[in-house]
Short mmCIF file of C-alpha atoms in Angstrom, two decimals:
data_model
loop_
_atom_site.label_atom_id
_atom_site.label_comp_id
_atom_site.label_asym_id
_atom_site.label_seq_id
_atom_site.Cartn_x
_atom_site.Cartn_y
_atom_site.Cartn_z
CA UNK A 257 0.68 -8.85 -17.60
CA UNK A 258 -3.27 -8.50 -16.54
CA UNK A 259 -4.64 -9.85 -13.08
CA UNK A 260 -8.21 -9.66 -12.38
CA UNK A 261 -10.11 -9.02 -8.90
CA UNK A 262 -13.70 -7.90 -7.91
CA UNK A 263 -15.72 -5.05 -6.59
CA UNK A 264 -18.69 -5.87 -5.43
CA UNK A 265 -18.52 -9.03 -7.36
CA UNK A 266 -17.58 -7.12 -10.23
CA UNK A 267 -14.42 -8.27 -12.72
CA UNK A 268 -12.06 -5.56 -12.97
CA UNK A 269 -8.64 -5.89 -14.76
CA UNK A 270 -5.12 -4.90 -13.10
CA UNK A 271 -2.29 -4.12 -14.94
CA UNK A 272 1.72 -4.66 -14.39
CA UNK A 273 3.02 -7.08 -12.56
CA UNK A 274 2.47 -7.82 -9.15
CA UNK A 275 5.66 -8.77 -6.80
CA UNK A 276 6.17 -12.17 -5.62
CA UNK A 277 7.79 -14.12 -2.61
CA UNK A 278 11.52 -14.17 -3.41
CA UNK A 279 11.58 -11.41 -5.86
CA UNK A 280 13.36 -7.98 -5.70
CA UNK A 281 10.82 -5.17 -5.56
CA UNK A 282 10.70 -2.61 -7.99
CA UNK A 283 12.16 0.94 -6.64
CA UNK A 284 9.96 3.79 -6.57
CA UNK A 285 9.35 7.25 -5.77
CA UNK A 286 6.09 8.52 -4.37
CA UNK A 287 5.04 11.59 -2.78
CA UNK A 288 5.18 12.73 0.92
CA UNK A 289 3.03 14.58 3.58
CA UNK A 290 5.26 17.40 3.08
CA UNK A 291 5.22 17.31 -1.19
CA UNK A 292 8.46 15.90 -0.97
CA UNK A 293 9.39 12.97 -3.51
CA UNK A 294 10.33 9.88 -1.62
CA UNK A 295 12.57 6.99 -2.63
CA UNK A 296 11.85 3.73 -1.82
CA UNK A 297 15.35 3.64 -0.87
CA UNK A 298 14.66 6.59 1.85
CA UNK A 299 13.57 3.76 3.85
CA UNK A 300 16.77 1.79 3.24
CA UNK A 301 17.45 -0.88 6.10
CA UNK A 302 14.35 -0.76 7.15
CA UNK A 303 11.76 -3.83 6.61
CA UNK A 304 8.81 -2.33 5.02
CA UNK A 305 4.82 -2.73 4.76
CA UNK A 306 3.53 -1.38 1.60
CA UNK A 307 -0.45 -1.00 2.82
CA UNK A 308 -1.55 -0.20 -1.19
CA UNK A 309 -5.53 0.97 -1.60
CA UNK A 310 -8.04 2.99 -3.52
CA UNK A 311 -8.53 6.03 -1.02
CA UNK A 312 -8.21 6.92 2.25
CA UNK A 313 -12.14 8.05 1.95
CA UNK A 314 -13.42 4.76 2.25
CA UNK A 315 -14.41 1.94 4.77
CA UNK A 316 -12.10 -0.89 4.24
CA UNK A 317 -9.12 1.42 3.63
CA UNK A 318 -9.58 3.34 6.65
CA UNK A 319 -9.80 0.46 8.86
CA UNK A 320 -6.58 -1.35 6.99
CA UNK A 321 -4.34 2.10 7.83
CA UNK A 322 -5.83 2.08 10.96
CA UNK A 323 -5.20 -1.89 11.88
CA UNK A 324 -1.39 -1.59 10.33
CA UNK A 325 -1.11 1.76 11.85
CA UNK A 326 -2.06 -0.61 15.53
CA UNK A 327 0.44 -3.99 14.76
CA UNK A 328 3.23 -0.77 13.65
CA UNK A 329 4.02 0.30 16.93
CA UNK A 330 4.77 -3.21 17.89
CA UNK A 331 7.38 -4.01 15.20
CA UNK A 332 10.83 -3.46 15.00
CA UNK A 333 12.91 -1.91 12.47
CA UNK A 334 9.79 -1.68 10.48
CA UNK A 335 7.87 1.05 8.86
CA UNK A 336 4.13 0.37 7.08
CA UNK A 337 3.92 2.64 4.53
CA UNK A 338 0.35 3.02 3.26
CA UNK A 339 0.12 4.30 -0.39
CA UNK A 340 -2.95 5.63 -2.51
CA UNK A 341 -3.93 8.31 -5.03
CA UNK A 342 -5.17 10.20 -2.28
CA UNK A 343 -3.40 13.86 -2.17
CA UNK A 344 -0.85 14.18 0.99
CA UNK A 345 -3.55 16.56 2.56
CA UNK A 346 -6.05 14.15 2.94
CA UNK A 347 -4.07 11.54 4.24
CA UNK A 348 -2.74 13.81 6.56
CA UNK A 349 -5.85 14.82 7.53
CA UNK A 350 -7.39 11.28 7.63
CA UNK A 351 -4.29 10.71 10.33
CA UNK A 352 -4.57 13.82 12.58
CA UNK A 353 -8.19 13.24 13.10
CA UNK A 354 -7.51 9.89 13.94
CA UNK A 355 -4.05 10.10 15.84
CA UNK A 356 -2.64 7.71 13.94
CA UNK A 357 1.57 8.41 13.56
CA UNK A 358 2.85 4.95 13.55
CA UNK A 359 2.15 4.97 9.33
CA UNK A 360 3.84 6.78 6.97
CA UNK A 361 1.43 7.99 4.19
CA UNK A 362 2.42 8.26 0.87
CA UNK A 363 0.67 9.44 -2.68
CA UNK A 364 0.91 8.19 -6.25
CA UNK A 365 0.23 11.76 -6.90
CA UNK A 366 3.87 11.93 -9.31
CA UNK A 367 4.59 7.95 -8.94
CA UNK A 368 1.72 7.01 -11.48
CA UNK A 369 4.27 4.26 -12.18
CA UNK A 370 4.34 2.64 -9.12
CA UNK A 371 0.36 1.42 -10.59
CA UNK A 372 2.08 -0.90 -12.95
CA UNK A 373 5.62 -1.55 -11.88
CA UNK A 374 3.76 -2.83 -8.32
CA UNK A 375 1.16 -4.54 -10.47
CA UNK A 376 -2.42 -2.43 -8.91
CA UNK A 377 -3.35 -0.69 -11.44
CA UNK A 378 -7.05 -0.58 -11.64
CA UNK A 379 -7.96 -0.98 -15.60
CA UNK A 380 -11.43 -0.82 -15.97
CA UNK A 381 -14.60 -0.61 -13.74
CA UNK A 382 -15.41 2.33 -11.89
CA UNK A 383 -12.09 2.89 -9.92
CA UNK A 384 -9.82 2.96 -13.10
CA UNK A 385 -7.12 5.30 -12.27
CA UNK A 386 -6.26 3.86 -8.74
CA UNK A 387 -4.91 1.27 -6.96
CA UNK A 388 -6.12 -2.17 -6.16
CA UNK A 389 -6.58 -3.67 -2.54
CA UNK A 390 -2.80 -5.30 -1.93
CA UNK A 391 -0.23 -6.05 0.61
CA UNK A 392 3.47 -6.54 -0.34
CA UNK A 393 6.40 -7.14 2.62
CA UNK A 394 9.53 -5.97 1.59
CA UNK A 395 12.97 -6.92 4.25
CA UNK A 396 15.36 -4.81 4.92
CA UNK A 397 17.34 -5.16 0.89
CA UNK A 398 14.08 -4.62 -0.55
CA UNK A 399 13.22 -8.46 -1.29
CA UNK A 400 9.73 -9.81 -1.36
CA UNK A 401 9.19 -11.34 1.95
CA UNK A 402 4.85 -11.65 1.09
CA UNK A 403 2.80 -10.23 -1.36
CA UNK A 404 -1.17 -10.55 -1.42
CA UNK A 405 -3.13 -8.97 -4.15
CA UNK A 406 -6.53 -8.66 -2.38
CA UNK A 407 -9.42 -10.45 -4.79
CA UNK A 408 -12.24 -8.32 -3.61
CA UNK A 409 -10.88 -4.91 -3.56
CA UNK A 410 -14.05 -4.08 -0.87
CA UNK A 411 -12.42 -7.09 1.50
CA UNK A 412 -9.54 -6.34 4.03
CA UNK A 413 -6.54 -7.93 3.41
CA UNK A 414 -4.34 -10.66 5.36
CA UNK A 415 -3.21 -8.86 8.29
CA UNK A 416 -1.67 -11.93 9.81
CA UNK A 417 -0.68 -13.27 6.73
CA UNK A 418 1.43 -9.88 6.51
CA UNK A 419 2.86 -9.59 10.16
CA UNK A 420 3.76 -13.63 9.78
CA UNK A 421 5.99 -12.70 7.01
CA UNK A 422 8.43 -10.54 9.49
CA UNK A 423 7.86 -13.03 12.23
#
């Protein structure tokens, strides 16, 4: 299955299939700040905020790990997890220089199947090879609480929307 969104007004195609409400998200395993492979299920019992984006190197992803990294702090048994193709040394770096430690970065560095099975994988234009702009709220069993594949990838996404769902 194909969605399509925008850059810059721009149709690009995303492959796989993109959680929804209700649904059991796919497991995965993604790589760590310290090279370690990480299970989804490592944050068992734990509601989760997958933050998915491009790269930590531009505007609107900065300022979406930095917002989440904010409303974080705030929630309870909760952890935002914010995932890109960025290496773990550049998101750690991105987060030291910006004191952020209420996220919990993690790379598609080994998990180029998390792309599809999540549904973000950028197709065509010229960010092919990364993720797509989205927000998906798992509870604590890993069900789809809110998902929101972001139409322009250079737009934030729903951060009420997001926190609403764990209201």
């Amino acid at each position: 299955m194909s969605n399509t969104v925008t850059l810059g007004g721009n149709a690009v195609q995303v492959e796989g299939n993109f959680p929804q409400k209700g649904q059991a998200a796919p497991s995965f395993t993604l790589v760590a700040k310290d090279l370690a492979d990480t299970p989804l299920a490592s944050f068992a019992g734990k509601r989760k905020v997958l933050n998915i984006f491009p790269s930590i190197d531009t505007p609107t992803c900065a300022t979406s790990v930095r917002k989440f990294n904010q409303s974080a702090s705030g929630l309870a048994n909760t952890v935002v997890l914010c995932i890109s193709a960025d290496l773990p040394f550049a998101q750690n770096r991105f987060c030291g220089a910006e004191g952020l430690n209420n996220v919990v970065n993690l790379s598609t560095l080994r998990g180029a199947a998390f792309l599809k099975d999540y549904g973000v994988a950028l197709a065509s234009g010229p960010l092919a090879g990364l993720a797509a702009r989205a927000v998906v709220v798992l509870d604590e069993n890993d069900k789809v609480l809110h998902s929101e594949l972001v139409s322009e990838i250079k737009n934030e996404p729903d951060y009420a929307a997001a926190l609403a769902a764990l209201g």
